[in-house]
Amino acid sequence: MRWFTRNPVTLAVCWLAIGNSVSAMAAEHVIIIARMQFGTVPALRVGDVITWRNDDIFRHTATARDKSFDIDLPPKSERSMTVKQAGEAEFYCSFHPMMVGRLDVHP
């Protein structure tokens, strides 16, 4: 055990392996907004990154009903967010309230 803790190279390799395995578990997803609709919402886990991409000609938002996120999306833009907690989050466009969706986030 002393060799393991005294050998800085071994310790650094183990530290990198742990960090890489944690970051490898996070996934990146894109939710596309087009024709006044939110696209398919994928299965999500805490730590995943969602990129909201507005392919529409109108300004939209992705706004959580519980106010946990509010993303402004001018036409032809995109913004990213990291999912921080498990649970359900209903969202809508504050400019077009008929545009709705739901995130289902697993631990």
PDB file of N, CA and C in Angstrom:
ATOM      1  N   MET A   1       0.822  -1.199   0.000  1.00  0.00           N
ATOM      2  CA  MET A   1       0.000   0.000   0.000  1.00  0.00           C
ATOM      3  C   MET A   1       0.861   1.256   0.000  1.00  0.00           C
ATOM      4  N   ARG A   2       1.981   1.218   0.736  1.00  0.00           N
ATOM      5  CA  ARG A   2       2.858   2.391   0.751  1.00  0.00           C
ATOM      6  C   ARG A   2       3.378   2.703  -0.645  1.00  0.00           C
ATOM      7  N   TRP A   3       3.712   1.654  -1.403  1.00  0.00           N
ATOM      8  CA  TRP A   3       4.233   1.873  -2.754  1.00  0.00           C
ATOM      9  C   TRP A   3       3.197   2.589  -3.599  1.00  0.00           C
ATOM     10  N   PHE A   4       1.961   2.169  -3.449  1.00  0.00           N
ATOM     11  CA  PHE A   4       0.882   2.763  -4.241  1.00  0.00           C
ATOM     12  C   PHE A   4       0.730   4.253  -3.939  1.00  0.00           C
ATOM     13  N   THR A   5       0.734   4.622  -2.674  1.00  0.00           N
ATOM     14  CA  THR A   5       0.529   6.025  -2.315  1.00  0.00           C
ATOM     15  C   THR A   5       1.783   6.865  -2.487  1.00  0.00           C
ATOM     16  N   ARG A   6       2.951   6.237  -2.518  1.00  0.00           N
ATOM     17  CA  ARG A   6       4.194   6.999  -2.676  1.00  0.00           C
ATOM     18  C   ARG A   6       4.615   7.132  -4.132  1.00  0.00           C
ATOM     19  N   ASN A   7       4.021   6.370  -5.006  1.00  0.00           N
ATOM     20  CA  ASN A   7       4.403   6.434  -6.408  1.00  0.00           C
ATOM     21  C   ASN A   7       3.481   7.427  -7.109  1.00  0.00           C
ATOM     22  N   PRO A   8       3.965   8.643  -7.401  1.00  0.00           N
ATOM     23  CA  PRO A   8       3.080   9.668  -7.974  1.00  0.00           C
ATOM     24  C   PRO A   8       2.540   9.318  -9.353  1.00  0.00           C
ATOM     25  N   VAL A   9       3.295   8.564 -10.139  1.00  0.00           N
ATOM     26  CA  VAL A   9       2.817   8.198 -11.475  1.00  0.00           C
ATOM     27  C   VAL A   9       1.611   7.279 -11.363  1.00  0.00           C
ATOM     28  N   THR A  10       1.688   6.280 -10.511  1.00  0.00           N
ATOM     29  CA  THR A  10       0.568   5.359 -10.322  1.00  0.00           C
ATOM     30  C   THR A  10      -0.657   6.110  -9.807  1.00  0.00           C
ATOM     31  N   LEU A  11      -0.427   6.989  -8.867  1.00  0.00           N
ATOM     32  CA  LEU A  11      -1.530   7.763  -8.308  1.00  0.00           C
ATOM     33  C   LEU A  11      -2.175   8.647  -9.381  1.00  0.00           C
ATOM     34  N   ALA A  12      -1.373   9.277 -10.224  1.00  0.00           N
ATOM     35  CA  ALA A  12      -1.906  10.132 -11.288  1.00  0.00           C
ATOM     36  C   ALA A  12      -2.707   9.329 -12.304  1.00  0.00           C
ATOM     37  N   VAL A  13      -2.222   8.150 -12.680  1.00  0.00           N
ATOM     38  CA  VAL A  13      -2.933   7.304 -13.642  1.00  0.00           C
ATOM     39  C   VAL A  13      -4.286   6.877 -13.075  1.00  0.00           C
ATOM     40  N   CYS A  14      -4.301   6.490 -11.815  1.00  0.00           N
ATOM     41  CA  CYS A  14      -5.573   6.094 -11.187  1.00  0.00           C
ATOM     42  C   CYS A  14      -6.539   7.278 -11.129  1.00  0.00           C
ATOM     43  N   TRP A  15      -6.039   8.454 -10.791  1.00  0.00           N
ATOM     44  CA  TRP A  15      -6.877   9.652 -10.727  1.00  0.00           C
ATOM     45  C   TRP A  15      -7.482   9.962 -12.091  1.00  0.00           C
ATOM     46  N   LEU A  16      -6.673   9.873 -13.151  1.00  0.00           N
ATOM     47  CA  LEU A  16      -7.179  10.120 -14.503  1.00  0.00           C
ATOM     48  C   LEU A  16      -8.220   9.085 -14.910  1.00  0.00           C
ATOM     49  N   ALA A  17      -7.997   7.839 -14.556  1.00  0.00           N
ATOM     50  CA  ALA A  17      -8.948   6.781 -14.913  1.00  0.00           C
ATOM     51  C   ALA A  17     -10.296   7.022 -14.244  1.00  0.00           C
ATOM     52  N   ILE A  18     -10.272   7.431 -12.995  1.00  0.00           N
ATOM     53  CA  ILE A  18     -11.525   7.711 -12.288  1.00  0.00           C
ATOM     54  C   ILE A  18     -12.233   8.896 -12.938  1.00  0.00           C
ATOM     55  N   GLY A  19     -11.511   9.957 -13.227  1.00  0.00           N
ATOM     56  CA  GLY A  19     -12.108  11.135 -13.862  1.00  0.00           C
ATOM     57  C   GLY A  19     -12.678  10.823 -15.226  1.00  0.00           C
ATOM     58  N   ASN A  20     -11.974  10.033 -16.024  1.00  0.00           N
ATOM     59  CA  ASN A  20     -12.466   9.688 -17.355  1.00  0.00           C
ATOM     60  C   ASN A  20     -13.704   8.815 -17.294  1.00  0.00           C
ATOM     61  N   SER A  21     -13.790   7.919 -16.327  1.00  0.00           N
ATOM     62  CA  SER A  21     -14.971   7.058 -16.258  1.00  0.00           C
ATOM     63  C   SER A  21     -16.199   7.854 -15.845  1.00  0.00           C
ATOM     64  N   VAL A  22     -16.028   8.841 -14.985  1.00  0.00           N
ATOM     65  CA  VAL A  22     -17.159   9.675 -14.581  1.00  0.00           C
ATOM     66  C   VAL A  22     -17.625  10.528 -15.752  1.00  0.00           C
ATOM     67  N   SER A  23     -16.691  11.178 -16.468  1.00  0.00           N
ATOM     68  CA  SER A  23     -17.107  12.028 -17.576  1.00  0.00           C
ATOM     69  C   SER A  23     -17.635  11.213 -18.742  1.00  0.00           C
ATOM     70  N   ALA A  24     -17.206   9.964 -18.867  1.00  0.00           N
ATOM     71  CA  ALA A  24     -17.691   9.125 -19.961  1.00  0.00           C
ATOM     72  C   ALA A  24     -19.157   8.748 -19.761  1.00  0.00           C
ATOM     73  N   MET A  25     -19.632   8.814 -18.530  1.00  0.00           N
ATOM     74  CA  MET A  25     -21.016   8.448 -18.266  1.00  0.00           C
ATOM     75  C   MET A  25     -21.984   9.547 -18.712  1.00  0.00           C
ATOM     76  N   ALA A  26     -21.535  10.794 -18.768  1.00  0.00           N
ATOM     77  CA  ALA A  26     -22.403  11.890 -19.203  1.00  0.00           C
ATOM     78  C   ALA A  26     -22.553  11.842 -20.719  1.00  0.00           C
ATOM     79  N   ALA A  27     -23.759  12.092 -21.183  1.00  0.00           N
ATOM     80  CA  ALA A  27     -24.032  12.073 -22.627  1.00  0.00           C
ATOM     81  C   ALA A  27     -24.432  13.471 -23.079  1.00  0.00           C
ATOM     82  N   GLU A  28     -24.287  13.707 -24.368  1.00  0.00           N
ATOM     83  CA  GLU A  28     -24.709  14.974 -24.960  1.00  0.00           C
ATOM     84  C   GLU A  28     -25.918  14.723 -25.853  1.00  0.00           C
ATOM     85  N   HIS A  29     -26.928  15.577 -25.722  1.00  0.00           N
ATOM     86  CA  HIS A  29     -28.171  15.434 -26.481  1.00  0.00           C
ATOM     87  C   HIS A  29     -28.522  16.764 -27.138  1.00  0.00           C
ATOM     88  N   VAL A  30     -29.226  16.692 -28.255  1.00  0.00           N
ATOM     89  CA  VAL A  30     -29.700  17.898 -28.936  1.00  0.00           C
ATOM     90  C   VAL A  30     -31.220  17.819 -29.052  1.00  0.00           C
ATOM     91  N   ILE A  31     -31.883  18.859 -28.598  1.00  0.00           N
ATOM     92  CA  ILE A  31     -33.328  18.986 -28.784  1.00  0.00           C
ATOM     93  C   ILE A  31     -33.529  20.102 -29.799  1.00  0.00           C
ATOM     94  N   ILE A  32     -34.111  19.751 -30.929  1.00  0.00           N
ATOM     95  CA  ILE A  32     -34.269  20.694 -32.029  1.00  0.00           C
ATOM     96  C   ILE A  32     -35.665  21.307 -31.995  1.00  0.00           C
ATOM     97  N   ILE A  33     -35.708  22.613 -32.169  1.00  0.00           N
ATOM     98  CA  ILE A  33     -36.973  23.330 -32.288  1.00  0.00           C
ATOM     99  C   ILE A  33     -37.138  23.707 -33.756  1.00  0.00           C
ATOM    100  N   ALA A  34     -38.237  23.259 -34.347  1.00  0.00           N
ATOM    101  CA  ALA A  34     -38.527  23.563 -35.752  1.00  0.00           C
ATOM    102  C   ALA A  34     -40.038  23.548 -35.951  1.00  0.00           C
ATOM    103  N   ARG A  35     -40.515  24.398 -36.834  1.00  0.00           N
ATOM    104  CA  ARG A  35     -41.944  24.470 -37.162  1.00  0.00           C
ATOM    105  C   ARG A  35     -42.816  24.637 -35.918  1.00  0.00           C
ATOM    106  N   MET A  36     -42.328  25.474 -35.005  1.00  0.00           N
ATOM    107  CA  MET A  36     -43.090  25.796 -33.790  1.00  0.00           C
ATOM    108  C   MET A  36     -43.330  24.581 -32.901  1.00  0.00           C
ATOM    109  N   GLN A  37     -42.373  23.636 -32.879  1.00  0.00           N
ATOM    110  CA  GLN A  37     -42.485  22.446 -32.033  1.00  0.00           C
ATOM    111  C   GLN A  37     -41.119  22.091 -31.460  1.00  0.00           C
ATOM    112  N   PHE A  38     -41.146  21.573 -30.224  1.00  0.00           N
ATOM    113  CA  PHE A  38     -39.942  20.974 -29.660  1.00  0.00           C
ATOM    114  C   PHE A  38     -39.793  19.581 -30.254  1.00  0.00           C
ATOM    115  N   GLY A  39     -38.574  19.211 -30.591  1.00  0.00           N
ATOM    116  CA  GLY A  39     -38.317  17.875 -31.115  1.00  0.00           C
ATOM    117  C   GLY A  39     -38.340  16.832 -30.009  1.00  0.00           C
ATOM    118  N   THR A  40     -37.998  15.624 -30.371  1.00  0.00           N
ATOM    119  CA  THR A  40     -37.991  14.492 -29.447  1.00  0.00           C
ATOM    120  C   THR A  40     -37.046  14.749 -28.282  1.00  0.00           C
ATOM    121  N   VAL A  41     -37.541  14.472 -27.089  1.00  0.00           N
ATOM    122  CA  VAL A  41     -36.735  14.616 -25.881  1.00  0.00           C
ATOM    123  C   VAL A  41     -36.176  13.240 -25.529  1.00  0.00           C
ATOM    124  N   PRO A  42     -34.858  13.106 -25.457  1.00  0.00           N
ATOM    125  CA  PRO A  42     -34.253  11.801 -25.181  1.00  0.00           C
ATOM    126  C   PRO A  42     -34.346  11.432 -23.702  1.00  0.00           C
ATOM    127  N   ALA A  43     -34.030  10.179 -23.402  1.00  0.00           N
ATOM    128  CA  ALA A  43     -33.887   9.751 -22.007  1.00  0.00           C
ATOM    129  C   ALA A  43     -32.648  10.443 -21.448  1.00  0.00           C
ATOM    130  N   LEU A  44     -32.762  10.980 -20.252  1.00  0.00           N
ATOM    131  CA  LEU A  44     -31.683  11.781 -19.676  1.00  0.00           C
ATOM    132  C   LEU A  44     -31.232  11.236 -18.336  1.00  0.00           C
ATOM    133  N   ARG A  45     -29.975  11.537 -18.001  1.00  0.00           N
ATOM    134  CA  ARG A  45     -29.409  11.224 -16.691  1.00  0.00           C
ATOM    135  C   ARG A  45     -28.778  12.497 -16.127  1.00  0.00           C
ATOM    136  N   VAL A  46     -28.697  12.560 -14.808  1.00  0.00           N
ATOM    137  CA  VAL A  46     -28.032  13.686 -14.164  1.00  0.00           C
ATOM    138  C   VAL A  46     -26.606  13.776 -14.706  1.00  0.00           C
ATOM    139  N   GLY A  47     -26.200  14.974 -15.074  1.00  0.00           N
ATOM    140  CA  GLY A  47     -24.868  15.199 -15.628  1.00  0.00           C
ATOM    141  C   GLY A  47     -24.838  15.285 -17.143  1.00  0.00           C
ATOM    142  N   ASP A  48     -25.907  14.825 -17.805  1.00  0.00           N
ATOM    143  CA  ASP A  48     -25.973  14.931 -19.266  1.00  0.00           C
ATOM    144  C   ASP A  48     -26.053  16.399 -19.681  1.00  0.00           C
ATOM    145  N   VAL A  49     -25.633  16.657 -20.907  1.00  0.00           N
ATOM    146  CA  VAL A  49     -25.691  18.006 -21.467  1.00  0.00           C
ATOM    147  C   VAL A  49     -26.761  18.031 -22.557  1.00  0.00           C
ATOM    148  N   ILE A  50     -27.661  19.004 -22.454  1.00  0.00           N
ATOM    149  CA  ILE A  50     -28.681  19.205 -23.485  1.00  0.00           C
ATOM    150  C   ILE A  50     -28.311  20.462 -24.260  1.00  0.00           C
ATOM    151  N   THR A  51     -28.253  20.348 -25.571  1.00  0.00           N
ATOM    152  CA  THR A  51     -28.122  21.520 -26.430  1.00  0.00           C
ATOM    153  C   THR A  51     -29.483  21.760 -27.059  1.00  0.00           C
ATOM    154  N   TRP A  52     -30.040  22.914 -26.788  1.00  0.00           N
ATOM    155  CA  TRP A  52     -31.313  23.332 -27.370  1.00  0.00           C
ATOM    156  C   TRP A  52     -30.964  24.083 -28.646  1.00  0.00           C
ATOM    157  N   ARG A  53     -31.447  23.614 -29.784  1.00  0.00           N
ATOM    158  CA  ARG A  53     -31.127  24.240 -31.068  1.00  0.00           C
ATOM    159  C   ARG A  53     -32.406  24.747 -31.729  1.00  0.00           C
ATOM    160  N   ASN A  54     -32.459  26.044 -31.956  1.00  0.00           N
ATOM    161  CA  ASN A  54     -33.625  26.662 -32.577  1.00  0.00           C
ATOM    162  C   ASN A  54     -33.380  26.785 -34.081  1.00  0.00           C
ATOM    163  N   ASP A  55     -33.952  25.889 -34.852  1.00  0.00           N
ATOM    164  CA  ASP A  55     -33.856  25.939 -36.313  1.00  0.00           C
ATOM    165  C   ASP A  55     -34.998  26.746 -36.928  1.00  0.00           C
ATOM    166  N   ASP A  56     -35.831  27.316 -36.084  1.00  0.00           N
ATOM    167  CA  ASP A  56     -37.011  28.047 -36.538  1.00  0.00           C
ATOM    168  C   ASP A  56     -36.654  29.490 -36.909  1.00  0.00           C
ATOM    169  N   ILE A  57     -37.603  30.186 -37.533  1.00  0.00           N
ATOM    170  CA  ILE A  57     -37.391  31.592 -37.893  1.00  0.00           C
ATOM    171  C   ILE A  57     -37.883  32.534 -36.797  1.00  0.00           C
ATOM    172  N   PHE A  58     -38.452  31.962 -35.721  1.00  0.00           N
ATOM    173  CA  PHE A  58     -38.978  32.745 -34.611  1.00  0.00           C
ATOM    174  C   PHE A  58     -38.114  32.557 -33.372  1.00  0.00           C
ATOM    175  N   ARG A  59     -38.118  33.537 -32.492  1.00  0.00           N
ATOM    176  CA  ARG A  59     -37.453  33.428 -31.196  1.00  0.00           C
ATOM    177  C   ARG A  59     -38.282  32.497 -30.308  1.00  0.00           C
ATOM    178  N   HIS A  60     -37.604  31.635 -29.552  1.00  0.00           N
ATOM    179  CA  HIS A  60     -38.263  30.716 -28.625  1.00  0.00           C
ATOM    180  C   HIS A  60     -37.515  30.717 -27.300  1.00  0.00           C
ATOM    181  N   THR A  61     -38.119  30.070 -26.317  1.00  0.00           N
ATOM    182  CA  THR A  61     -37.428  29.778 -25.062  1.00  0.00           C
ATOM    183  C   THR A  61     -37.681  28.319 -24.717  1.00  0.00           C
ATOM    184  N   ALA A  62     -36.823  27.791 -23.885  1.00  0.00           N
ATOM    185  CA  ALA A  62     -37.075  26.520 -23.207  1.00  0.00           C
ATOM    186  C   ALA A  62     -37.116  26.898 -21.731  1.00  0.00           C
ATOM    187  N   THR A  63     -38.319  26.994 -21.199  1.00  0.00           N
ATOM    188  CA  THR A  63     -38.533  27.519 -19.856  1.00  0.00           C
ATOM    189  C   THR A  63     -39.196  26.456 -18.987  1.00  0.00           C
ATOM    190  N   ALA A  64     -38.557  26.110 -17.883  1.00  0.00           N
ATOM    191  CA  ALA A  64     -39.127  25.118 -16.968  1.00  0.00           C
ATOM    192  C   ALA A  64     -40.273  25.746 -16.185  1.00  0.00           C
ATOM    193  N   ARG A  65     -41.345  24.997 -16.028  1.00  0.00           N
ATOM    194  CA  ARG A  65     -42.485  25.501 -15.246  1.00  0.00           C
ATOM    195  C   ARG A  65     -42.086  25.764 -13.797  1.00  0.00           C
ATOM    196  N   ASP A  66     -41.120  24.974 -13.292  1.00  0.00           N
ATOM    197  CA  ASP A  66     -40.669  25.174 -11.911  1.00  0.00           C
ATOM    198  C   ASP A  66     -39.549  26.223 -11.817  1.00  0.00           C
ATOM    199  N   LYS A  67     -39.248  26.889 -12.926  1.00  0.00           N
ATOM    200  CA  LYS A  67     -38.247  27.964 -13.000  1.00  0.00           C
ATOM    201  C   LYS A  67     -36.809  27.470 -12.807  1.00  0.00           C
ATOM    202  N   SER A  68     -36.561  26.175 -12.940  1.00  0.00           N
ATOM    203  CA  SER A  68     -35.203  25.651 -12.768  1.00  0.00           C
ATOM    204  C   SER A  68     -34.293  25.967 -13.950  1.00  0.00           C
ATOM    205  N   PHE A  69     -34.860  26.280 -15.106  1.00  0.00           N
ATOM    206  CA  PHE A  69     -34.075  26.768 -16.236  1.00  0.00           C
ATOM    207  C   PHE A  69     -34.954  27.632 -17.127  1.00  0.00           C
ATOM    208  N   ASP A  70     -34.314  28.554 -17.813  1.00  0.00           N
ATOM    209  CA  ASP A  70     -35.003  29.454 -18.745  1.00  0.00           C
ATOM    210  C   ASP A  70     -33.982  29.841 -19.810  1.00  0.00           C
ATOM    211  N   ILE A  71     -34.086  29.230 -20.969  1.00  0.00           N
ATOM    212  CA  ILE A  71     -33.094  29.392 -22.024  1.00  0.00           C
ATOM    213  C   ILE A  71     -33.698  30.178 -23.178  1.00  0.00           C
ATOM    214  N   ASP A  72     -33.092  31.313 -23.469  1.00  0.00           N
ATOM    215  CA  ASP A  72     -33.537  32.169 -24.568  1.00  0.00           C
ATOM    216  C   ASP A  72     -32.862  31.706 -25.856  1.00  0.00           C
ATOM    217  N   LEU A  73     -33.657  31.520 -26.911  1.00  0.00           N
ATOM    218  CA  LEU A  73     -33.145  30.997 -28.178  1.00  0.00           C
ATOM    219  C   LEU A  73     -33.597  31.864 -29.351  1.00  0.00           C
ATOM    220  N   PRO A  74     -32.781  32.846 -29.725  1.00  0.00           N
ATOM    221  CA  PRO A  74     -33.095  33.609 -30.938  1.00  0.00           C
ATOM    222  C   PRO A  74     -33.123  32.675 -32.150  1.00  0.00           C
ATOM    223  N   PRO A  75     -33.685  33.117 -33.262  1.00  0.00           N
ATOM    224  CA  PRO A  75     -33.717  32.270 -34.461  1.00  0.00           C
ATOM    225  C   PRO A  75     -32.311  31.787 -34.843  1.00  0.00           C
ATOM    226  N   LYS A  76     -32.242  30.527 -35.247  1.00  0.00           N
ATOM    227  CA  LYS A  76     -31.000  29.918 -35.742  1.00  0.00           C
ATOM    228  C   LYS A  76     -29.869  29.937 -34.713  1.00  0.00           C
ATOM    229  N   SER A  77     -30.212  29.737 -33.439  1.00  0.00           N
ATOM    230  CA  SER A  77     -29.198  29.732 -32.383  1.00  0.00           C
ATOM    231  C   SER A  77     -29.285  28.444 -31.580  1.00  0.00           C
ATOM    232  N   GLU A  78     -28.303  28.250 -30.711  1.00  0.00           N
ATOM    233  CA  GLU A  78     -28.338  27.116 -29.792  1.00  0.00           C
ATOM    234  C   GLU A  78     -27.684  27.507 -28.478  1.00  0.00           C
ATOM    235  N   ARG A  79     -28.134  26.863 -27.409  1.00  0.00           N
ATOM    236  CA  ARG A  79     -27.600  27.062 -26.065  1.00  0.00           C
ATOM    237  C   ARG A  79     -27.567  25.695 -25.386  1.00  0.00           C
ATOM    238  N   SER A  80     -26.598  25.529 -24.500  1.00  0.00           N
ATOM    239  CA  SER A  80     -26.456  24.246 -23.797  1.00  0.00           C
ATOM    240  C   SER A  80     -26.657  24.419 -22.306  1.00  0.00           C
ATOM    241  N   MET A  81     -27.066  23.338 -21.671  1.00  0.00           N
ATOM    242  CA  MET A  81     -27.227  23.292 -20.224  1.00  0.00           C
ATOM    243  C   MET A  81     -26.870  21.896 -19.740  1.00  0.00           C
ATOM    244  N   THR A  82     -26.444  21.802 -18.497  1.00  0.00           N
ATOM    245  CA  THR A  82     -26.157  20.515 -17.878  1.00  0.00           C
ATOM    246  C   THR A  82     -27.313  20.159 -16.954  1.00  0.00           C
ATOM    247  N   VAL A  83     -27.784  18.928 -17.049  1.00  0.00           N
ATOM    248  CA  VAL A  83     -28.888  18.455 -16.209  1.00  0.00           C
ATOM    249  C   VAL A  83     -28.345  18.239 -14.801  1.00  0.00           C
ATOM    250  N   LYS A  84     -28.947  18.895 -13.818  1.00  0.00           N
ATOM    251  CA  LYS A  84     -28.392  18.894 -12.468  1.00  0.00           C
ATOM    252  C   LYS A  84     -29.116  18.015 -11.459  1.00  0.00           C
ATOM    253  N   GLN A  85     -30.384  17.664 -11.724  1.00  0.00           N
ATOM    254  CA  GLN A  85     -31.101  16.851 -10.734  1.00  0.00           C
ATOM    255  C   GLN A  85     -32.081  15.906 -11.409  1.00  0.00           C
ATOM    256  N   ALA A  86     -32.326  14.791 -10.731  1.00  0.00           N
ATOM    257  CA  ALA A  86     -33.260  13.784 -11.245  1.00  0.00           C
ATOM    258  C   ALA A  86     -34.698  14.258 -11.035  1.00  0.00           C
ATOM    259  N   GLY A  87     -35.587  13.709 -11.849  1.00  0.00           N
ATOM    260  CA  GLY A  87     -37.006  14.026 -11.726  1.00  0.00           C
ATOM    261  C   GLY A  87     -37.587  14.461 -13.057  1.00  0.00           C
ATOM    262  N   GLU A  88     -38.819  14.938 -12.993  1.00  0.00           N
ATOM    263  CA  GLU A  88     -39.503  15.425 -14.195  1.00  0.00           C
ATOM    264  C   GLU A  88     -39.498  16.947 -14.189  1.00  0.00           C
ATOM    265  N   ALA A  89     -39.327  17.512 -15.365  1.00  0.00           N
ATOM    266  CA  ALA A  89     -39.396  18.966 -15.505  1.00  0.00           C
ATOM    267  C   ALA A  89     -40.199  19.282 -16.760  1.00  0.00           C
ATOM    268  N   GLU A  90     -41.382  19.835 -16.558  1.00  0.00           N
ATOM    269  CA  GLU A  90     -42.179  20.278 -17.701  1.00  0.00           C
ATOM    270  C   GLU A  90     -41.631  21.617 -18.168  1.00  0.00           C
ATOM    271  N   PHE A  91     -41.605  21.808 -19.496  1.00  0.00           N
ATOM    272  CA  PHE A  91     -41.100  23.061 -20.037  1.00  0.00           C
ATOM    273  C   PHE A  91     -42.008  23.554 -21.153  1.00  0.00           C
ATOM    274  N   TYR A  92     -41.846  24.823 -21.507  1.00  0.00           N
ATOM    275  CA  TYR A  92     -42.674  25.450 -22.535  1.00  0.00           C
ATOM    276  C   TYR A  92     -41.882  26.598 -23.152  1.00  0.00           C
ATOM    277  N   CYS A  93     -42.410  27.166 -24.210  1.00  0.00           N
ATOM    278  CA  CYS A  93     -41.855  28.374 -24.807  1.00  0.00           C
ATOM    279  C   CYS A  93     -42.646  29.558 -24.256  1.00  0.00           C
ATOM    280  N   SER A  94     -41.965  30.504 -23.654  1.00  0.00           N
ATOM    281  CA  SER A  94     -42.684  31.636 -23.055  1.00  0.00           C
ATOM    282  C   SER A  94     -43.334  32.542 -24.105  1.00  0.00           C
ATOM    283  N   PHE A  95     -42.856  32.492 -25.339  1.00  0.00           N
ATOM    284  CA  PHE A  95     -43.476  33.274 -26.414  1.00  0.00           C
ATOM    285  C   PHE A  95     -44.645  32.538 -27.068  1.00  0.00           C
ATOM    286  N   HIS A  96     -44.610  31.215 -27.020  1.00  0.00           N
ATOM    287  CA  HIS A  96     -45.621  30.376 -27.684  1.00  0.00           C
ATOM    288  C   HIS A  96     -46.043  29.271 -26.706  1.00  0.00           C
ATOM    289  N   PRO A  97     -46.941  29.570 -25.765  1.00  0.00           N
ATOM    290  CA  PRO A  97     -47.283  28.651 -24.678  1.00  0.00           C
ATOM    291  C   PRO A  97     -47.827  27.291 -25.115  1.00  0.00           C
ATOM    292  N   MET A  98     -48.250  27.174 -26.378  1.00  0.00           N
ATOM    293  CA  MET A  98     -48.735  25.870 -26.833  1.00  0.00           C
ATOM    294  C   MET A  98     -47.566  24.917 -27.117  1.00  0.00           C
ATOM    295  N   MET A  99     -46.356  25.441 -27.149  1.00  0.00           N
ATOM    296  CA  MET A  99     -45.166  24.601 -27.339  1.00  0.00           C
ATOM    297  C   MET A  99     -44.739  24.086 -25.969  1.00  0.00           C
ATOM    298  N   VAL A 100     -44.880  22.783 -25.753  1.00  0.00           N
ATOM    299  CA  VAL A 100     -44.592  22.197 -24.441  1.00  0.00           C
ATOM    300  C   VAL A 100     -43.795  20.905 -24.598  1.00  0.00           C
ATOM    301  N   GLY A 101     -43.183  20.495 -23.495  1.00  0.00           N
ATOM    302  CA  GLY A 101     -42.463  19.229 -23.458  1.00  0.00           C
ATOM    303  C   GLY A 101     -42.139  18.861 -22.022  1.00  0.00           C
ATOM    304  N   ARG A 102     -41.475  17.729 -21.853  1.00  0.00           N
ATOM    305  CA  ARG A 102     -41.128  17.270 -20.511  1.00  0.00           C
ATOM    306  C   ARG A 102     -39.791  16.552 -20.542  1.00  0.00           C
ATOM    307  N   LEU A 103     -38.929  16.894 -19.581  1.00  0.00           N
ATOM    308  CA  LEU A 103     -37.682  16.172 -19.382  1.00  0.00           C
ATOM    309  C   LEU A 103     -37.912  15.129 -18.303  1.00  0.00           C
ATOM    310  N   ASP A 104     -37.497  13.903 -18.548  1.00  0.00           N
ATOM    311  CA  ASP A 104     -37.503  12.843 -17.538  1.00  0.00           C
ATOM    312  C   ASP A 104     -36.049  12.502 -17.263  1.00  0.00           C
ATOM    313  N   VAL A 105     -35.577  12.887 -16.080  1.00  0.00           N
ATOM    314  CA  VAL A 105     -34.164  12.740 -15.739  1.00  0.00           C
ATOM    315  C   VAL A 105     -34.008  11.658 -14.681  1.00  0.00           C
ATOM    316  N   HIS A 106     -33.159  10.687 -14.980  1.00  0.00           N
ATOM    317  CA  HIS A 106     -32.871   9.587 -14.060  1.00  0.00           C
ATOM    318  C   HIS A 106     -31.540   9.855 -13.358  1.00  0.00           C
ATOM    319  N   PRO A 107     -31.381   9.314 -12.149  1.00  0.00           N
ATOM    320  CA  PRO A 107     -30.112   9.535 -11.410  1.00  0.00           C
ATOM    321  C   PRO A 107     -28.904   8.997 -12.160  1.00  0.00           C
TER     322      PRO A 107
END
